[in-house]
Amino acid sequence: MNQSFQFEKDFEVLSFQIDPQGKLRWSSLADMMQEVAWRHADSRDFGQNLFDQGYMWVMSRFEIKVQSLPSWGEKITVKTAGRGIDKLFALREFQVCNEAGQVLATAMSAWLLLDMESKRPQRPDKVLPSELFAVVNDSSLTPAKVLTLADMTNAGVIQVRYSDLDMNNHVNNVSYIRWVEDFMRERNWTIQDVLINYLAEISAGQLIHLTYHPKDVEVIIEGRVEGKVVFSAVATTSVNGGE
């Protein structure tokens, strides 16, 4: 998009954020985006202020596209902006640039505002600044719904650990990115784009049964808890092949 960004923060890629190839992990990149989103929200009183009033932001869909991952020691800038309200979704865009201004990655996210007690979605236009989040009629900005297939292959089980939980006591959205990243890289599949749909809350100790299906340059991944789909994802890879 050509619209300007509303908030940005500089980061340095640190030693504990890199993978065996010396590049920033996808999960660490997502952590940075989440931190910038929170800082932006807090600077305009729809972050901690809303949390204190009994509301919480929950990510519903997240799509990240990477052109080039930075290396250890590189300095990057993560930018963000509200991109409107689509029905109950508050849309937020991200852009990651290096020191030369080259765009390394982009992302679009869709968030729901929930009442912490009832867990019911609230209308985001009631709490968001209209100059940052105008109501939009164009749903093409909203990350897509992932359509899974019937012939999925079992890929093991993940147990939700304490370290997966955020301050709302449910699984942090970045943990899902890490699970997808681990799944792909352990099979020697590179990742170019990731689209995740967060479909249900997951609690500590629960077992997530993973299934997947490679389709052309895409790998569809699904997680179920006791038969219920809790997340679905599609990762685009430049490598065809499997295990």
PDB file of C-alpha atoms in Angstrom:
ATOM      1  CA  MET A   1       0.000   0.000   0.000  1.00  0.00           C
ATOM      2  CA  ASN A   2       1.125   3.561  -0.622  1.00  0.00           C
ATOM      3  CA  GLN A   3      -0.422   5.042   2.512  1.00  0.00           C
ATOM      4  CA  SER A   4       1.921   6.446   5.120  1.00  0.00           C
ATOM      5  CA  PHE A   5       2.603   4.634   8.373  1.00  0.00           C
ATOM      6  CA  GLN A   6       1.559   6.008  11.752  1.00  0.00           C
ATOM      7  CA  PHE A   7       4.115   4.516  14.127  1.00  0.00           C
ATOM      8  CA  GLU A   8       7.564   2.927  13.928  1.00  0.00           C
ATOM      9  CA  LYS A   9      10.272   1.474  16.131  1.00  0.00           C
ATOM     10  CA  ASP A  10      13.904   0.564  15.466  1.00  0.00           C
ATOM     11  CA  PHE A  11      15.316  -2.841  16.381  1.00  0.00           C
ATOM     12  CA  GLU A  12      18.654  -4.606  16.204  1.00  0.00           C
ATOM     13  CA  VAL A  13      18.652  -8.310  15.300  1.00  0.00           C
ATOM     14  CA  LEU A  14      20.091  -9.990  18.406  1.00  0.00           C
ATOM     15  CA  SER A  15      21.937 -13.282  18.781  1.00  0.00           C
ATOM     16  CA  PHE A  16      19.023 -15.115  20.426  1.00  0.00           C
ATOM     17  CA  GLN A  17      16.643 -14.122  17.603  1.00  0.00           C
ATOM     18  CA  ILE A  18      18.468 -15.853  14.749  1.00  0.00           C
ATOM     19  CA  ASP A  19      18.145 -19.303  13.212  1.00  0.00           C
ATOM     20  CA  PRO A  20      20.968 -21.731  12.283  1.00  0.00           C
ATOM     21  CA  GLN A  21      21.490 -19.784   9.039  1.00  0.00           C
ATOM     22  CA  GLY A  22      22.113 -16.574  10.989  1.00  0.00           C
ATOM     23  CA  LYS A  23      18.843 -15.012   9.832  1.00  0.00           C
ATOM     24  CA  LEU A  24      16.041 -13.517  11.914  1.00  0.00           C
ATOM     25  CA  ARG A  25      13.513 -16.177  12.838  1.00  0.00           C
ATOM     26  CA  TRP A  26       9.953 -15.735  11.575  1.00  0.00           C
ATOM     27  CA  SER A  27       8.721 -15.958  15.149  1.00  0.00           C
ATOM     28  CA  SER A  28      11.131 -13.204  16.225  1.00  0.00           C
ATOM     29  CA  LEU A  29       9.950 -11.049  13.331  1.00  0.00           C
ATOM     30  CA  ALA A  30       6.353 -11.588  14.456  1.00  0.00           C
ATOM     31  CA  ASP A  31       7.357 -10.698  18.026  1.00  0.00           C
ATOM     32  CA  MET A  32       8.689  -7.364  16.795  1.00  0.00           C
ATOM     33  CA  MET A  33       5.497  -6.667  14.879  1.00  0.00           C
ATOM     34  CA  GLN A  34       3.385  -7.470  17.919  1.00  0.00           C
ATOM     35  CA  GLU A  35       5.517  -5.179  20.099  1.00  0.00           C
ATOM     36  CA  VAL A  36       5.131  -2.287  17.639  1.00  0.00           C
ATOM     37  CA  ALA A  37       1.368  -2.885  17.425  1.00  0.00           C
ATOM     38  CA  TRP A  38       1.102  -2.723  21.212  1.00  0.00           C
ATOM     39  CA  ARG A  39       3.284   0.396  21.443  1.00  0.00           C
ATOM     40  CA  HIS A  40       1.170   2.116  18.789  1.00  0.00           C
ATOM     41  CA  ALA A  41      -2.090   1.130  20.481  1.00  0.00           C
ATOM     42  CA  ASP A  42      -0.823   2.259  23.866  1.00  0.00           C
ATOM     43  CA  SER A  43       0.324   5.621  22.493  1.00  0.00           C
ATOM     44  CA  ARG A  44      -3.248   6.338  21.395  1.00  0.00           C
ATOM     45  CA  ASP A  45      -5.030   4.892  24.453  1.00  0.00           C
ATOM     46  CA  PHE A  46      -6.452   1.756  22.881  1.00  0.00           C
ATOM     47  CA  GLY A  47      -3.860  -0.621  24.355  1.00  0.00           C
ATOM     48  CA  GLN A  48      -3.363  -0.887  28.127  1.00  0.00           C
ATOM     49  CA  ASN A  49      -6.226   1.555  28.666  1.00  0.00           C
ATOM     50  CA  LEU A  50      -8.726  -0.824  27.043  1.00  0.00           C
ATOM     51  CA  PHE A  51      -7.194  -3.793  28.858  1.00  0.00           C
ATOM     52  CA  ASP A  52      -7.769  -2.025  32.175  1.00  0.00           C
ATOM     53  CA  GLN A  53     -11.424  -1.521  31.173  1.00  0.00           C
ATOM     54  CA  GLY A  54     -11.934  -5.254  30.627  1.00  0.00           C
ATOM     55  CA  TYR A  55     -11.303  -5.568  26.894  1.00  0.00           C
ATOM     56  CA  MET A  56      -8.598  -7.353  24.967  1.00  0.00           C
ATOM     57  CA  TRP A  57      -7.355  -7.422  21.399  1.00  0.00           C
ATOM     58  CA  VAL A  58      -7.189 -10.886  19.841  1.00  0.00           C
ATOM     59  CA  MET A  59      -5.575 -11.510  16.504  1.00  0.00           C
ATOM     60  CA  SER A  60      -7.878 -13.372  14.127  1.00  0.00           C
ATOM     61  CA  ARG A  61      -5.835 -13.473  10.912  1.00  0.00           C
ATOM     62  CA  PHE A  62      -2.199 -12.701  10.162  1.00  0.00           C
ATOM     63  CA  GLU A  63      -0.410 -12.727   6.812  1.00  0.00           C
ATOM     64  CA  ILE A  64       3.349 -12.104   6.577  1.00  0.00           C
ATOM     65  CA  LYS A  65       5.285 -11.812   3.313  1.00  0.00           C
ATOM     66  CA  VAL A  66       9.076 -11.787   3.420  1.00  0.00           C
ATOM     67  CA  GLN A  67      11.370 -10.611   0.660  1.00  0.00           C
ATOM     68  CA  SER A  68      14.583 -10.959   2.691  1.00  0.00           C
ATOM     69  CA  LEU A  69      15.232 -11.771   6.341  1.00  0.00           C
ATOM     70  CA  PRO A  70      17.845  -9.612   8.102  1.00  0.00           C
ATOM     71  CA  SER A  71      20.976 -11.114   9.642  1.00  0.00           C
ATOM     72  CA  TRP A  72      22.418 -10.987  13.141  1.00  0.00           C
ATOM     73  CA  GLY A  73      23.495  -7.454  14.029  1.00  0.00           C
ATOM     74  CA  GLU A  74      21.474  -5.709  11.323  1.00  0.00           C
ATOM     75  CA  LYS A  75      19.326  -2.751  12.297  1.00  0.00           C
ATOM     76  CA  ILE A  76      15.759  -2.662  11.034  1.00  0.00           C
ATOM     77  CA  THR A  77      12.702  -0.459  11.395  1.00  0.00           C
ATOM     78  CA  VAL A  78       9.236  -1.923  11.919  1.00  0.00           C
ATOM     79  CA  LYS A  79       6.405   0.385  10.861  1.00  0.00           C
ATOM     80  CA  THR A  80       2.684  -0.003  11.425  1.00  0.00           C
ATOM     81  CA  ALA A  81      -0.621   1.701  10.737  1.00  0.00           C
ATOM     82  CA  GLY A  82      -4.323   1.147  11.139  1.00  0.00           C
ATOM     83  CA  ARG A  83      -5.900   0.319   7.798  1.00  0.00           C
ATOM     84  CA  GLY A  84      -9.550   0.553   8.699  1.00  0.00           C
ATOM     85  CA  ILE A  85     -12.389  -1.507  10.098  1.00  0.00           C
ATOM     86  CA  ASP A  86     -13.963  -4.345   8.111  1.00  0.00           C
ATOM     87  CA  LYS A  87     -17.131  -5.376   9.991  1.00  0.00           C
ATOM     88  CA  LEU A  88     -15.741  -6.633  13.341  1.00  0.00           C
ATOM     89  CA  PHE A  89     -12.121  -6.715  12.144  1.00  0.00           C
ATOM     90  CA  ALA A  90      -9.689  -3.904  12.961  1.00  0.00           C
ATOM     91  CA  LEU A  91      -7.035  -4.037  10.236  1.00  0.00           C
ATOM     92  CA  ARG A  92      -3.373  -3.296  10.908  1.00  0.00           C
ATOM     93  CA  GLU A  93      -0.556  -3.212   8.360  1.00  0.00           C
ATOM     94  CA  PHE A  94       3.187  -3.644   8.975  1.00  0.00           C
ATOM     95  CA  GLN A  95       6.295  -2.883   6.964  1.00  0.00           C
ATOM     96  CA  VAL A  96       9.883  -3.847   7.850  1.00  0.00           C
ATOM     97  CA  CYS A  97      12.805  -1.930   6.321  1.00  0.00           C
ATOM     98  CA  ASN A  98      16.593  -2.071   6.634  1.00  0.00           C
ATOM     99  CA  GLU A  99      18.823   0.941   7.262  1.00  0.00           C
ATOM    100  CA  ALA A 100      18.936   1.692   3.516  1.00  0.00           C
ATOM    101  CA  GLY A 101      15.135   1.876   3.421  1.00  0.00           C
ATOM    102  CA  GLN A 102      14.748  -1.386   1.494  1.00  0.00           C
ATOM    103  CA  VAL A 103      11.513  -3.207   2.314  1.00  0.00           C
ATOM    104  CA  LEU A 104      12.324  -6.610   3.811  1.00  0.00           C
ATOM    105  CA  ALA A 105       8.856  -7.763   4.822  1.00  0.00           C
ATOM    106  CA  THR A 106       5.218  -6.712   4.875  1.00  0.00           C
ATOM    107  CA  ALA A 107       2.243  -7.976   6.824  1.00  0.00           C
ATOM    108  CA  MET A 108      -1.476  -7.439   7.277  1.00  0.00           C
ATOM    109  CA  SER A 109      -3.409  -8.444  10.366  1.00  0.00           C
ATOM    110  CA  ALA A 110      -7.052  -8.558  11.425  1.00  0.00           C
ATOM    111  CA  TRP A 111      -7.913  -8.123  15.108  1.00  0.00           C
ATOM    112  CA  LEU A 112     -11.055  -8.646  17.169  1.00  0.00           C
ATOM    113  CA  LEU A 113     -11.912  -6.634  20.273  1.00  0.00           C
ATOM    114  CA  LEU A 114     -13.301  -8.994  22.918  1.00  0.00           C
ATOM    115  CA  ASP A 115     -14.978  -8.434  26.257  1.00  0.00           C
ATOM    116  CA  MET A 116     -12.715 -10.384  28.633  1.00  0.00           C
ATOM    117  CA  GLU A 117     -15.614 -11.763  30.692  1.00  0.00           C
ATOM    118  CA  SER A 118     -18.086 -12.756  27.988  1.00  0.00           C
ATOM    119  CA  LYS A 119     -15.440 -13.307  25.250  1.00  0.00           C
ATOM    120  CA  ARG A 120     -17.936 -11.700  22.867  1.00  0.00           C
ATOM    121  CA  PRO A 121     -16.651  -9.478  20.043  1.00  0.00           C
ATOM    122  CA  GLN A 122     -17.244  -5.748  20.402  1.00  0.00           C
ATOM    123  CA  ARG A 123     -17.537  -3.125  17.682  1.00  0.00           C
ATOM    124  CA  PRO A 124     -14.012  -1.739  17.223  1.00  0.00           C
ATOM    125  CA  ASP A 125     -15.262   1.591  15.832  1.00  0.00           C
ATOM    126  CA  LYS A 126     -16.525   2.416  19.335  1.00  0.00           C
ATOM    127  CA  VAL A 127     -13.004   2.541  20.782  1.00  0.00           C
ATOM    128  CA  LEU A 128     -10.629   3.229  17.893  1.00  0.00           C
ATOM    129  CA  PRO A 129      -9.658   6.711  16.646  1.00  0.00           C
ATOM    130  CA  SER A 130     -11.538   7.270  13.385  1.00  0.00           C
ATOM    131  CA  GLU A 131      -8.539   9.033  11.839  1.00  0.00           C
ATOM    132  CA  LEU A 132      -6.510   5.826  12.278  1.00  0.00           C
ATOM    133  CA  PHE A 133      -9.209   3.226  11.659  1.00  0.00           C
ATOM    134  CA  ALA A 134     -11.932   4.404   9.309  1.00  0.00           C
ATOM    135  CA  VAL A 135     -14.721   1.999   8.372  1.00  0.00           C
ATOM    136  CA  VAL A 136     -13.874   0.489   4.972  1.00  0.00           C
ATOM    137  CA  ASN A 137     -16.041  -1.140   2.341  1.00  0.00           C
ATOM    138  CA  ASP A 138     -13.162  -2.993   0.700  1.00  0.00           C
ATOM    139  CA  SER A 139     -12.699  -6.425   2.299  1.00  0.00           C
ATOM    140  CA  SER A 140      -9.756  -7.188  -0.020  1.00  0.00           C
ATOM    141  CA  LEU A 141      -7.425  -5.723   2.621  1.00  0.00           C
ATOM    142  CA  THR A 142      -8.474  -8.360   5.151  1.00  0.00           C
ATOM    143  CA  PRO A 143      -6.257 -11.488   5.212  1.00  0.00           C
ATOM    144  CA  ALA A 144      -8.041 -14.392   3.561  1.00  0.00           C
ATOM    145  CA  LYS A 145      -9.751 -17.366   5.129  1.00  0.00           C
ATOM    146  CA  VAL A 146      -7.642 -20.534   4.873  1.00  0.00           C
ATOM    147  CA  LEU A 147      -9.460 -23.378   3.144  1.00  0.00           C
ATOM    148  CA  THR A 148      -8.180 -26.771   4.269  1.00  0.00           C
ATOM    149  CA  LEU A 149      -8.530 -30.085   2.452  1.00  0.00           C
ATOM    150  CA  ALA A 150     -10.008 -33.441   3.347  1.00  0.00           C
ATOM    151  CA  ASP A 151      -6.872 -35.501   2.626  1.00  0.00           C
ATOM    152  CA  MET A 152      -4.546 -34.122   5.301  1.00  0.00           C
ATOM    153  CA  THR A 153      -1.532 -36.097   6.589  1.00  0.00           C
ATOM    154  CA  ASN A 154      -0.782 -36.469  10.311  1.00  0.00           C
ATOM    155  CA  ALA A 155       2.286 -34.503  11.392  1.00  0.00           C
ATOM    156  CA  GLY A 156       2.548 -35.108  15.122  1.00  0.00           C
ATOM    157  CA  VAL A 157       1.349 -33.500  18.327  1.00  0.00           C
ATOM    158  CA  ILE A 158       2.303 -30.258  20.098  1.00  0.00           C
ATOM    159  CA  GLN A 159       1.620 -29.725  23.785  1.00  0.00           C
ATOM    160  CA  VAL A 160       0.895 -26.151  24.822  1.00  0.00           C
ATOM    161  CA  ARG A 161       3.491 -25.045  27.381  1.00  0.00           C
ATOM    162  CA  TYR A 162       3.554 -22.254  29.936  1.00  0.00           C
ATOM    163  CA  SER A 163       5.961 -20.303  27.699  1.00  0.00           C
ATOM    164  CA  ASP A 164       3.289 -20.207  24.970  1.00  0.00           C
ATOM    165  CA  LEU A 165       0.921 -18.114  27.112  1.00  0.00           C
ATOM    166  CA  ASP A 166       0.505 -14.345  27.046  1.00  0.00           C
ATOM    167  CA  MET A 167      -0.784 -11.968  29.736  1.00  0.00           C
ATOM    168  CA  ASN A 168      -4.370 -12.927  28.856  1.00  0.00           C
ATOM    169  CA  ASN A 169      -3.441 -16.529  29.772  1.00  0.00           C
ATOM    170  CA  HIS A 170      -4.050 -17.876  26.299  1.00  0.00           C
ATOM    171  CA  VAL A 171      -1.602 -18.862  23.572  1.00  0.00           C
ATOM    172  CA  ASN A 172       0.309 -15.930  22.143  1.00  0.00           C
ATOM    173  CA  ASN A 173      -0.249 -15.510  18.406  1.00  0.00           C
ATOM    174  CA  VAL A 174       3.526 -15.718  17.851  1.00  0.00           C
ATOM    175  CA  SER A 175       3.592 -19.290  19.194  1.00  0.00           C
ATOM    176  CA  TYR A 176       1.528 -20.357  16.171  1.00  0.00           C
ATOM    177  CA  ILE A 177       4.091 -18.706  13.893  1.00  0.00           C
ATOM    178  CA  ARG A 178       6.843 -20.633  15.673  1.00  0.00           C
ATOM    179  CA  TRP A 179       4.959 -23.925  15.271  1.00  0.00           C
ATOM    180  CA  VAL A 180       4.538 -23.327  11.543  1.00  0.00           C
ATOM    181  CA  GLU A 181       8.165 -22.228  11.205  1.00  0.00           C
ATOM    182  CA  ASP A 182       9.410 -25.343  13.033  1.00  0.00           C
ATOM    183  CA  PHE A 183       7.162 -27.584  10.953  1.00  0.00           C
ATOM    184  CA  MET A 184       8.383 -26.125   7.651  1.00  0.00           C
ATOM    185  CA  ARG A 185      12.089 -25.866   8.438  1.00  0.00           C
ATOM    186  CA  GLU A 186      12.272 -29.359   9.944  1.00  0.00           C
ATOM    187  CA  ARG A 187      11.174 -30.617   6.520  1.00  0.00           C
ATOM    188  CA  ASN A 188      13.665 -28.404   4.672  1.00  0.00           C
ATOM    189  CA  TRP A 189      10.903 -26.245   3.234  1.00  0.00           C
ATOM    190  CA  THR A 190      11.791 -22.582   2.964  1.00  0.00           C
ATOM    191  CA  ILE A 191       9.106 -20.018   3.753  1.00  0.00           C
ATOM    192  CA  GLN A 192       8.190 -16.974   1.695  1.00  0.00           C
ATOM    193  CA  ASP A 193       4.686 -16.162   2.937  1.00  0.00           C
ATOM    194  CA  VAL A 194       2.594 -17.341   5.879  1.00  0.00           C
ATOM    195  CA  LEU A 195      -1.132 -16.832   6.379  1.00  0.00           C
ATOM    196  CA  ILE A 196      -2.644 -17.953   9.702  1.00  0.00           C
ATOM    197  CA  ASN A 197      -6.271 -18.031  10.834  1.00  0.00           C
ATOM    198  CA  TYR A 198      -6.647 -18.134  14.634  1.00  0.00           C
ATOM    199  CA  LEU A 199      -9.920 -19.988  15.148  1.00  0.00           C
ATOM    200  CA  ALA A 200     -10.254 -20.939  18.827  1.00  0.00           C
ATOM    201  CA  GLU A 201      -8.630 -20.247  22.169  1.00  0.00           C
ATOM    202  CA  ILE A 202      -6.080 -22.807  23.362  1.00  0.00           C
ATOM    203  CA  SER A 203      -5.137 -23.426  26.988  1.00  0.00           C
ATOM    204  CA  ALA A 204      -1.967 -24.627  28.684  1.00  0.00           C
ATOM    205  CA  GLY A 205      -1.496 -28.386  28.628  1.00  0.00           C
ATOM    206  CA  GLN A 206      -3.782 -29.034  25.677  1.00  0.00           C
ATOM    207  CA  LEU A 207      -2.537 -31.258  22.861  1.00  0.00           C
ATOM    208  CA  ILE A 208      -2.637 -29.887  19.321  1.00  0.00           C
ATOM    209  CA  HIS A 209      -2.768 -32.503  16.590  1.00  0.00           C
ATOM    210  CA  LEU A 210      -1.110 -31.213  13.416  1.00  0.00           C
ATOM    211  CA  THR A 211      -2.027 -32.280   9.898  1.00  0.00           C
ATOM    212  CA  TYR A 212      -0.742 -30.944   6.590  1.00  0.00           C
ATOM    213  CA  HIS A 213      -1.107 -31.152   2.830  1.00  0.00           C
ATOM    214  CA  PRO A 214       1.489 -29.944   0.275  1.00  0.00           C
ATOM    215  CA  LYS A 215      -0.185 -28.400  -2.780  1.00  0.00           C
ATOM    216  CA  ASP A 216       2.048 -27.023  -5.549  1.00  0.00           C
ATOM    217  CA  VAL A 217       4.150 -24.316  -3.835  1.00  0.00           C
ATOM    218  CA  GLU A 218       1.863 -24.126  -0.811  1.00  0.00           C
ATOM    219  CA  VAL A 219       1.692 -26.221   2.330  1.00  0.00           C
ATOM    220  CA  ILE A 220      -1.612 -26.207   4.213  1.00  0.00           C
ATOM    221  CA  ILE A 221      -1.284 -26.850   7.955  1.00  0.00           C
ATOM    222  CA  GLU A 222      -4.092 -27.423  10.428  1.00  0.00           C
ATOM    223  CA  GLY A 223      -4.163 -27.793  14.203  1.00  0.00           C
ATOM    224  CA  ARG A 224      -6.939 -29.572  16.109  1.00  0.00           C
ATOM    225  CA  VAL A 225      -7.667 -29.959  19.818  1.00  0.00           C
ATOM    226  CA  GLU A 226     -10.027 -32.844  20.624  1.00  0.00           C
ATOM    227  CA  GLY A 227     -11.201 -32.833  17.022  1.00  0.00           C
ATOM    228  CA  LYS A 228     -11.890 -29.086  16.898  1.00  0.00           C
ATOM    229  CA  VAL A 229      -9.895 -26.950  14.468  1.00  0.00           C
ATOM    230  CA  VAL A 230      -8.058 -24.270  16.486  1.00  0.00           C
ATOM    231  CA  PHE A 231      -5.898 -22.826  13.723  1.00  0.00           C
ATOM    232  CA  SER A 232      -5.277 -23.219  10.021  1.00  0.00           C
ATOM    233  CA  ALA A 233      -2.374 -21.886   8.010  1.00  0.00           C
ATOM    234  CA  VAL A 234      -0.940 -21.864   4.536  1.00  0.00           C
ATOM    235  CA  ALA A 235       2.765 -21.347   3.934  1.00  0.00           C
ATOM    236  CA  THR A 236       4.193 -20.569   0.510  1.00  0.00           C
ATOM    237  CA  THR A 237       7.539 -22.209  -0.184  1.00  0.00           C
ATOM    238  CA  SER A 238      10.052 -22.017  -3.007  1.00  0.00           C
ATOM    239  CA  VAL A 239      10.944 -25.682  -2.532  1.00  0.00           C
ATOM    240  CA  ASN A 240       8.799 -28.521  -3.842  1.00  0.00           C
ATOM    241  CA  GLY A 241       9.086 -31.769  -1.981  1.00  0.00           C
ATOM    242  CA  GLY A 242       8.474 -33.289   1.387  1.00  0.00           C
ATOM    243  CA  GLU A 243      10.023 -35.133   4.188  1.00  0.00           C
TER     244      GLU A 243
END
